[in-house]
Short mmCIF file of C-alpha atoms in Angstrom, two decimals:
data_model
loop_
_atom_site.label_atom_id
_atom_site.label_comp_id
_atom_site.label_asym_id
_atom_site.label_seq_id
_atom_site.Cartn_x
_atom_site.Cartn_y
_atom_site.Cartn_z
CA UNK A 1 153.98 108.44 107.85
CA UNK A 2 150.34 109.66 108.29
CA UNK A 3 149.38 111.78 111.32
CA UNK A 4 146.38 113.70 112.06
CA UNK A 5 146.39 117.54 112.27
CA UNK A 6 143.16 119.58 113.85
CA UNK A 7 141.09 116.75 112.38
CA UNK A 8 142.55 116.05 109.19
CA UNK A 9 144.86 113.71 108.04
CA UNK A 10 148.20 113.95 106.46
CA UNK A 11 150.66 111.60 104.47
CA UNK A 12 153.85 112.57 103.01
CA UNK A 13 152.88 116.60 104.35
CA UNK A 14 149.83 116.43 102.39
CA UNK A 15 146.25 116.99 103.94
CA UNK A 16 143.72 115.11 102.83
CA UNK A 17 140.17 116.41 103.46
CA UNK A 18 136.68 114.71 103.07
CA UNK A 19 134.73 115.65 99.85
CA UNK A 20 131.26 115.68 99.57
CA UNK A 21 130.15 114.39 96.11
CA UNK A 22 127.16 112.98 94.16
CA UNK A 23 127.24 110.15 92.27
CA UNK A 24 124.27 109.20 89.75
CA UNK A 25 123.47 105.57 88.42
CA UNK A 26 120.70 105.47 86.24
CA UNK A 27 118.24 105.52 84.12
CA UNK A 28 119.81 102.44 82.35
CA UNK A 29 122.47 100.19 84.98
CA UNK A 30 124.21 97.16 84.07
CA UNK A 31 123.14 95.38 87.31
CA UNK A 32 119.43 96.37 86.39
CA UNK A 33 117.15 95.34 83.76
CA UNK A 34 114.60 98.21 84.15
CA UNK A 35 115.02 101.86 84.19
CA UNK A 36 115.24 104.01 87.13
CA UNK A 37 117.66 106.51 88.48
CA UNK A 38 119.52 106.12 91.89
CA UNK A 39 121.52 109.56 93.17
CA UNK A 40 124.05 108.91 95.82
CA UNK A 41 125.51 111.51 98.12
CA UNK A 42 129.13 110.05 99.15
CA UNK A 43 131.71 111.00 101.31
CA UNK A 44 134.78 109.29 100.91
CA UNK A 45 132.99 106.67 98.96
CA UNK A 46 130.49 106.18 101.96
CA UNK A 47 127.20 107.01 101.09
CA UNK A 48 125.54 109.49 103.17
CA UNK A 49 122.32 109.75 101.77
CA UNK A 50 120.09 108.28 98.89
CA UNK A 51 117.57 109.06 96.48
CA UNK A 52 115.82 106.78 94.07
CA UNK A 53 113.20 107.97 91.26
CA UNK A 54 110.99 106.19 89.22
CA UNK A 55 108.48 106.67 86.72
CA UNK A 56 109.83 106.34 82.95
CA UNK A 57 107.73 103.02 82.58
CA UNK A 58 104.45 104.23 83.27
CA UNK A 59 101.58 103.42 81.22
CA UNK A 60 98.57 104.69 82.88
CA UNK A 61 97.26 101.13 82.90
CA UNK A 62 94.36 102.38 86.02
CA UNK A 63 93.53 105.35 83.19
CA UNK A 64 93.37 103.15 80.22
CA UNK A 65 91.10 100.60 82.30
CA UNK A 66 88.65 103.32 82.97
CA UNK A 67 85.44 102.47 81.05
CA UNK A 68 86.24 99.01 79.94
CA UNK A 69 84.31 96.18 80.05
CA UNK A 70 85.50 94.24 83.51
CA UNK A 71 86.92 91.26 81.62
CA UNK A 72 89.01 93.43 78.75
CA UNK A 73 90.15 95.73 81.48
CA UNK A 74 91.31 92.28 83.86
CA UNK A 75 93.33 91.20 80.77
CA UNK A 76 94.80 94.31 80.68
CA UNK A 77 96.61 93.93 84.29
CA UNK A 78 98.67 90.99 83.01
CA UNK A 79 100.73 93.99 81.03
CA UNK A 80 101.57 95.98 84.44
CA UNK A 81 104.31 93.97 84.67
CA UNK A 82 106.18 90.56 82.90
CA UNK A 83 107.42 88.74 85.49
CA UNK A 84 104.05 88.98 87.86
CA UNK A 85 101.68 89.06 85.47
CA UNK A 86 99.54 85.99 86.86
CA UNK A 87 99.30 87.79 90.53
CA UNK A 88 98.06 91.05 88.79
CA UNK A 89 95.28 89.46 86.58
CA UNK A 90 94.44 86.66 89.69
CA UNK A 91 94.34 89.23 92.37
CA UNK A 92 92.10 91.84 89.43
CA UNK A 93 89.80 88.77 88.79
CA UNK A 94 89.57 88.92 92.83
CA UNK A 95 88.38 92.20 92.81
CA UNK A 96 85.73 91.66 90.02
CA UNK A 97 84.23 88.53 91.93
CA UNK A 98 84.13 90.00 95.11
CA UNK A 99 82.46 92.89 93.38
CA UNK A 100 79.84 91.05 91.53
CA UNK A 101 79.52 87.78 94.07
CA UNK A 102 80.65 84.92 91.95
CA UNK A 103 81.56 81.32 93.18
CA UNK A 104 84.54 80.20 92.24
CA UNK A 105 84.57 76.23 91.24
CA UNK A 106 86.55 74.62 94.06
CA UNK A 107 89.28 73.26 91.39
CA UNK A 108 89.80 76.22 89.82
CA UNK A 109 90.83 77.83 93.29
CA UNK A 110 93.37 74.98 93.47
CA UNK A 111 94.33 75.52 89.72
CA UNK A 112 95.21 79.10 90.86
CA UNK A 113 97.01 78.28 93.57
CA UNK A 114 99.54 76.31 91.31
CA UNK A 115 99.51 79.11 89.01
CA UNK A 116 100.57 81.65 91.43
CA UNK A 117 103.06 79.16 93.39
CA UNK A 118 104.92 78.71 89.82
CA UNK A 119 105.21 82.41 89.35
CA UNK A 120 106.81 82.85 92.74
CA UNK A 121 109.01 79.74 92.02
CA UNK A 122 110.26 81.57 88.83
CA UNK A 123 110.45 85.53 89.96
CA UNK A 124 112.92 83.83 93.10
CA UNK A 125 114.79 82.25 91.08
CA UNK A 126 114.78 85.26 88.64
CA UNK A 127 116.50 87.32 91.62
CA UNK A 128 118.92 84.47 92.43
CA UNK A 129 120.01 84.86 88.90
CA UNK A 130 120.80 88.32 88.69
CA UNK A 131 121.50 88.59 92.45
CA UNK A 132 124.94 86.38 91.89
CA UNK A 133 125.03 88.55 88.44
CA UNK A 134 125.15 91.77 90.85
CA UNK A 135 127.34 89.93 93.14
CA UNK A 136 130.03 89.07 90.36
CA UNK A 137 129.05 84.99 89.95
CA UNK A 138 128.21 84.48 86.56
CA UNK A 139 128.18 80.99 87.03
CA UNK A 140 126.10 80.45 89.63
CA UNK A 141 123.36 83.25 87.52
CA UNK A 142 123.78 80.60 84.42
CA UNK A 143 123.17 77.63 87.22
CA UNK A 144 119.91 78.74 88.91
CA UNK A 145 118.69 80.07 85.14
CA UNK A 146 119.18 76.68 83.84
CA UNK A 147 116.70 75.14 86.77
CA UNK A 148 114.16 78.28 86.15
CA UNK A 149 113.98 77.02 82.60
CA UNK A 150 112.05 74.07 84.16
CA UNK A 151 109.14 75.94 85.61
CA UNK A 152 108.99 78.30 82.70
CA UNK A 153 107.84 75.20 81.08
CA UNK A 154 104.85 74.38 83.19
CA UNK A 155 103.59 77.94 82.74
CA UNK A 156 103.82 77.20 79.09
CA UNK A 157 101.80 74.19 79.21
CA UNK A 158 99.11 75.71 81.38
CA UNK A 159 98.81 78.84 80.24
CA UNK A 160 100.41 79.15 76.18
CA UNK A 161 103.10 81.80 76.86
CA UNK A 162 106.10 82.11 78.96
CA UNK A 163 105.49 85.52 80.20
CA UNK A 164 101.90 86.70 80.69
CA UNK A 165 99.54 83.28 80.70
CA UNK A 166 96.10 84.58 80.71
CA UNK A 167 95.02 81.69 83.41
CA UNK A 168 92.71 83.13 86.05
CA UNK A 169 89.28 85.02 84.90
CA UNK A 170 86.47 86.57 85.93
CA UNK A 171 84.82 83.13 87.72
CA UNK A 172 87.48 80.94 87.47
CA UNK A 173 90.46 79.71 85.14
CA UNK A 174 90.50 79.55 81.44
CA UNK A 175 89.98 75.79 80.30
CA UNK A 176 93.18 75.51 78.46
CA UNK A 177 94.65 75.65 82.08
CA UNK A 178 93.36 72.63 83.69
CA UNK A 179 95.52 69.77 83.88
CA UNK A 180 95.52 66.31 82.69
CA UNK A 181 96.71 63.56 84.48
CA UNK A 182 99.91 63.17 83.03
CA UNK A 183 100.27 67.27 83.19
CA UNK A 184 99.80 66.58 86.77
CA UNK A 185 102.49 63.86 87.15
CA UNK A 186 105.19 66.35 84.98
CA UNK A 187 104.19 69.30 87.55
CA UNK A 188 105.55 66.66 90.19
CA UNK A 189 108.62 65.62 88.51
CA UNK A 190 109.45 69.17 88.27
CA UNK A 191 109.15 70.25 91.98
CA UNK A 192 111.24 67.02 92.44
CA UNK A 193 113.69 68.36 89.95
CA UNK A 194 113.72 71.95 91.49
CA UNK A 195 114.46 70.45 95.13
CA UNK A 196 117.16 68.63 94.37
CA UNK A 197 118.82 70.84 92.12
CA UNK A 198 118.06 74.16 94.41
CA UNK A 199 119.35 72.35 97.07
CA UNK A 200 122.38 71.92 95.39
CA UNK A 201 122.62 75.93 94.32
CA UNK A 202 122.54 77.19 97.83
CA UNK A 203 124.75 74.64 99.28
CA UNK A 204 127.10 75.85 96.47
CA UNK A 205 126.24 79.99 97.16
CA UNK A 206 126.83 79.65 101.13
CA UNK A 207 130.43 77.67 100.91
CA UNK A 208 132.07 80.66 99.04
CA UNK A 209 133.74 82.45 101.12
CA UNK A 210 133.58 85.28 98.82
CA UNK A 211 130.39 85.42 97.61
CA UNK A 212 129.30 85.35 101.46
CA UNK A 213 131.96 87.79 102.96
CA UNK A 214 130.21 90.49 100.16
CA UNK A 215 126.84 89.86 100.90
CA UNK A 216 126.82 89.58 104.86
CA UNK A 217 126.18 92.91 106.79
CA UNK A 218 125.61 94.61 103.40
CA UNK A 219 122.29 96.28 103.00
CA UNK A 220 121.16 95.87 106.80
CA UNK A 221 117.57 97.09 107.13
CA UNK A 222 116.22 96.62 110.99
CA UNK A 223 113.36 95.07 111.74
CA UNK A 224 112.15 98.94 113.09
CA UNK A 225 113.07 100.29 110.42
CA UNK A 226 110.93 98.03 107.70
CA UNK A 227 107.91 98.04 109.49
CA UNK A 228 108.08 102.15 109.71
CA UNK A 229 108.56 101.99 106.04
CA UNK A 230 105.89 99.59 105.29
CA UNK A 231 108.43 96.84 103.71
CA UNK A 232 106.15 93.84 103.15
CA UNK A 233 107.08 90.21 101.33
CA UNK A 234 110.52 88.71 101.76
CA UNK A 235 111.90 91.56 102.59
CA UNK A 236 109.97 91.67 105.46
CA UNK A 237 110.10 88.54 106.15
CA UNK A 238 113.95 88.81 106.18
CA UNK A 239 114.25 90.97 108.93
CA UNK A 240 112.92 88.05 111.07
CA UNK A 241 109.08 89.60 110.88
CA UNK A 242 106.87 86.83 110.90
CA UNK A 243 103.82 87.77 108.03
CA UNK A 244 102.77 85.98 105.19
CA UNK A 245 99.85 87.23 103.94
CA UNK A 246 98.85 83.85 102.26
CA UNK A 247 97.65 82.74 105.53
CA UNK A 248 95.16 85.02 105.10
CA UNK A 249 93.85 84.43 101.65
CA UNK A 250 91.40 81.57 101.43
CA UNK A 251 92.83 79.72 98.73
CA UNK A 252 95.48 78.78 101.17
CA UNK A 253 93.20 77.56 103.78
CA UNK A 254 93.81 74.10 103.05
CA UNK A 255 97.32 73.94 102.29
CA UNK A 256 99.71 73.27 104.94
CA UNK A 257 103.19 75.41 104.93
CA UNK A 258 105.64 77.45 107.09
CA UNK A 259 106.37 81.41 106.99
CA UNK A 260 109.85 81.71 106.39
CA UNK A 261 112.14 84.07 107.94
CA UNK A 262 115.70 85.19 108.16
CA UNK A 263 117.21 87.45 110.47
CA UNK A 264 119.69 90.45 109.97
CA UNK A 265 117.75 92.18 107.10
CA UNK A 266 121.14 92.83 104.60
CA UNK A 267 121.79 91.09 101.58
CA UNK A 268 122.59 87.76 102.90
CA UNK A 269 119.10 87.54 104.43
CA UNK A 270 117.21 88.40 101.37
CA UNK A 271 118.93 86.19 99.42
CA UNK A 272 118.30 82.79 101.65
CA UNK A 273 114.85 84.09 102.12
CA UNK A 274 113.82 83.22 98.01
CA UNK A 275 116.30 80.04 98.25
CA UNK A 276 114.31 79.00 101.30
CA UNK A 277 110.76 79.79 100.03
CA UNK A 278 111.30 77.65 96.58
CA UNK A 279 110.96 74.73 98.63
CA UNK A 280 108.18 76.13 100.41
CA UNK A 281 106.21 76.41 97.20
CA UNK A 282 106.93 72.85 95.77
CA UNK A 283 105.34 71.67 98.88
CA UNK A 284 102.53 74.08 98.11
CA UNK A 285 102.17 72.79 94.61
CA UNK A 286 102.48 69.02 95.49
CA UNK A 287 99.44 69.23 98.51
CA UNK A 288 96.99 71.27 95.69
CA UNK A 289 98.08 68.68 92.97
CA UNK A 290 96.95 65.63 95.27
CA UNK A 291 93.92 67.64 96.93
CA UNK A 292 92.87 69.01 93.59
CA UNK A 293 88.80 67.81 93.74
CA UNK A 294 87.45 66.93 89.88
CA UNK A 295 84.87 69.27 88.35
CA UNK A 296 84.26 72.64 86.21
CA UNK A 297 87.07 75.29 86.45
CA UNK A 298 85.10 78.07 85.36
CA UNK A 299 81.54 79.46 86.68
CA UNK A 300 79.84 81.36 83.90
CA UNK A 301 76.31 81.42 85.68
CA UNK A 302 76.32 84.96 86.95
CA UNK A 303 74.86 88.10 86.29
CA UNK A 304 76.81 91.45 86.08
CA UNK A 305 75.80 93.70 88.92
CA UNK A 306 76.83 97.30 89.21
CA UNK A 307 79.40 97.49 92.75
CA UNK A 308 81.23 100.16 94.60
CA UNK A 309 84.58 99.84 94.68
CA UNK A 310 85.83 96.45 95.63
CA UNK A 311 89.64 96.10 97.34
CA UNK A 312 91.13 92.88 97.32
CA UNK A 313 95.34 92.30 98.26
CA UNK A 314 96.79 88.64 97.73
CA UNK A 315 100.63 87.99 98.02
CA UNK A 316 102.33 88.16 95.08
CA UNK A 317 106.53 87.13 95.23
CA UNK A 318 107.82 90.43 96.35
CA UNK A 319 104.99 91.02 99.15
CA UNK A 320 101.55 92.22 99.45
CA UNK A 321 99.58 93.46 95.90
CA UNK A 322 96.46 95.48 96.03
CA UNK A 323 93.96 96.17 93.28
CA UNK A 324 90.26 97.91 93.24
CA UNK A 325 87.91 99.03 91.26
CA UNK A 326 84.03 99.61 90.70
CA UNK A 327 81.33 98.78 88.67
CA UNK A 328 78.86 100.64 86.38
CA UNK A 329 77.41 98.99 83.62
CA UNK A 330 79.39 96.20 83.69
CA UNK A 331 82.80 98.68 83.13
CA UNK A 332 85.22 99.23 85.56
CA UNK A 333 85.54 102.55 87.63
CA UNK A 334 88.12 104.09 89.95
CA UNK A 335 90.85 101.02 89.12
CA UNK A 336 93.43 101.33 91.53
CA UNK A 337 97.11 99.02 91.73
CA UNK A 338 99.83 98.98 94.13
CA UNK A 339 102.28 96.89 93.98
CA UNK A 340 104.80 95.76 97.01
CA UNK A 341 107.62 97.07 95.35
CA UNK A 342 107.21 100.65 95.99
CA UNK A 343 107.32 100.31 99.82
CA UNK A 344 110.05 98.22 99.45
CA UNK A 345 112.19 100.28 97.03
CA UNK A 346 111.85 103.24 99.36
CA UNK A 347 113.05 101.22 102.67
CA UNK A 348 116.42 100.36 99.89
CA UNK A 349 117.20 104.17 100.15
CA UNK A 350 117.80 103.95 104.04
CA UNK A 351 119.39 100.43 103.30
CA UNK A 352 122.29 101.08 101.29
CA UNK A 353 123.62 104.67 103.78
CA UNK A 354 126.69 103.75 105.77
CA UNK A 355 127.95 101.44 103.01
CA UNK A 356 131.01 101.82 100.04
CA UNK A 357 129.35 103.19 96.84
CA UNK A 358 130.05 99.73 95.26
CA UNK A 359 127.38 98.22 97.55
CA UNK A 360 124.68 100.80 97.23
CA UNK A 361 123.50 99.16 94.34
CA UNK A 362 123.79 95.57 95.66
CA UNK A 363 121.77 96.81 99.03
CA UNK A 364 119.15 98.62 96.03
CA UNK A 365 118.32 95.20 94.26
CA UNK A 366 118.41 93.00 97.25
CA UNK A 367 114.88 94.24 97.42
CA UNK A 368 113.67 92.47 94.12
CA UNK A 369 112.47 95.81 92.92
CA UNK A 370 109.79 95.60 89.91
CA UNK A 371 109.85 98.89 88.71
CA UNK A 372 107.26 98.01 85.87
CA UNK A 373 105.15 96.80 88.75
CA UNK A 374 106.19 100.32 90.96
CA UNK A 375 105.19 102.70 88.23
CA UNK A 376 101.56 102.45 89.17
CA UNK A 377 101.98 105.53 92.03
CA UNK A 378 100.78 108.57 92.07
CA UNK A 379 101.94 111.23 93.99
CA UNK A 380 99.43 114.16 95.40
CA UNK A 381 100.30 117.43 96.68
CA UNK A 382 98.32 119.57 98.81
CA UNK A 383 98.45 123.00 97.45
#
């Protein structure tokens, strides 16, 4: 029999009271690939409050680029982070442009436009993989892996590696980038490929019962609640906010697509927000293949200037990426990076209170956190 006494509960004559306890995940998780540490105050295996520190990865990558020649110190972005290390060196190569006033040939624009749309198409399915890992579903993780393989392949052939491809510079793309004819036709094949077989993966993740009955509700982040904490991307974008900020760049001027959203802001959302941008992205990628104009993808006729500091922001997978910097003597000053995920990670805090401690961590990653990517903060005090 269980009764309540003054407040607390009883079973059997024995009183059970509510314990306050701390709980610490971290630096190394099994249901994260990068280091960080996550402290959780519980009660009763609710968390009441959470805290979430970063920092072991940094590099100093903004001190290092102090002083380099602009082009040395753009290759250098590409190692802020391994998964989106084409937005980093595109949206650096931004900066320097803007900076010095360089035309960018009108096919490289569209080359970069591919590049980009391929990285998104692989850091989605990247958190679809170890988003059913976190979730318990190795086999759907092995499933969408298997169709990532695909467009790891194109970024291969365009760029030479797998990881960072060294496409965009300063004036356009790197020649070893452009594509043939017949690369062209494969890039198609591929976004055929992906449709059909993505199609297939979320019609599989949203008819089990149990994968959805542990994702819904979990996580829930209001709409309020991301804009007062600066959440930007997908996540967002999953709390029904309508913002892409591709509409604002002008390499997507001429290609036609749709902002998606999702509404409710947990898990669930998040997830069908990267399933239902992949197809977004093959229709990007099919419009710049067929509009692609012919002629140079590189402008070398230009003259290095010296610049104040130049910002640029482009939208990388996980939301909005800044980068700036100056110029003296052709050599970058005052480099500055930040990357989406830092907002984001900090809105995850608020995200995973009011849930069991065994979804804190599945409300933490629903995020797509880059912590590479996050380690580029800096925090000032006023003394």
């Amino acid at each position: 029999m269980v009764t309540k006494i003054d407040g607390a509960t009883t079973c059997n004559d024995v009183e059970r009271q509510v314990f306050e306890t701390e709980i610490n995940m971290g630096t190394v998780h099994p249901a994260a690939l990068e280091p960080y540490r996550v402290r959780l105050f519980i009660e009763d295996e609710i968390v009441k409050d959470a805290e979430i520190t970063v920092g072991l990865n940094h590099r100093g990558i903004e001190r290092i680029m102090e002083g380099l020649p602009v082009e040395k110190a753009n290759s250098l972005t590409e190692k802020v982070c391994g998964i989106c290390s084409n937005g980093h060196i595109f949206n650096s190569c931004r900066a320097g442009e803007g900076a010095i006033g360089i035309d960018i040939p009108e096919r490289a624009v569209y080359l970069r436009v591919i590049a980009e749309e391929l990285e998104r198409l692989h850091s989605h399915m990247l958190y679809l993989g170890h988003g059913s890992e976190v979730v318990g579903h190795e086999t759907l993780c092995m499933r969408i892996f298997y169709i990532r393989e695909s467009v790891m392949q194109l970024l291969f052939m365009m760029g030479g590696n797998r990881v960072q491809y060294g496409i965009p510079i300063l004036g356009g793309v790197r020649p070893r980038a452009d594509l043939s004819e017949m690369e062209k036709q494969k890039v198609l094949e591929t976004m055929d490929y992906i449709d059909d077989k993505v199609g297939v993966f979320a019609e599989r993740f949203v008819s089990d019962p149990a994968v959805m009955h542990r994702i819904t509700g979990t996580g829930e982040l209001s709409q309020k609640q991301a804009l007062k904490l600066a959440v930007t991307g997908p996540s967002l974008r999953a709390t029904g906010y309508e913002y892409d900020y591709r509409t604002k760049m002008p390499e997507y001027d001429s290609i036609e697509f749709d902002i998606i959203t999702q509404d409710g802001g947990d898990v669930r959302a998040n997830i069908l927000m990267r399933a239902t941008e992949i197809f977004e992205s093959t229709k990007i990628i099919r419009q710049a293949i067929r509009d692609m104009p012919e002629g140079p993808v590189v402008n070398r006729d230009w003259e290095m200037v010296d610049s104040p500091v130049y910002k640029s922001y482009i939208e990388v997978p996980r939301g909005v990426c800044y980068h700036s910097y100056g110029l003296e003597d052709g050599k970058v000053r005052h480099s500055v990076i930040r990357t989406p995920s830092m907002s984001n990670i900090g809105a995850m805090q608020e995200s995973c209170i009011g849930h069991p401690v065994q979804d804190a961590q599945l409300a933490i990653v629903s995020c797509d956190p880059c912590f590479t990517c996050t380690d580029r903060a800096i925090q000032i005090i006023k003394l």
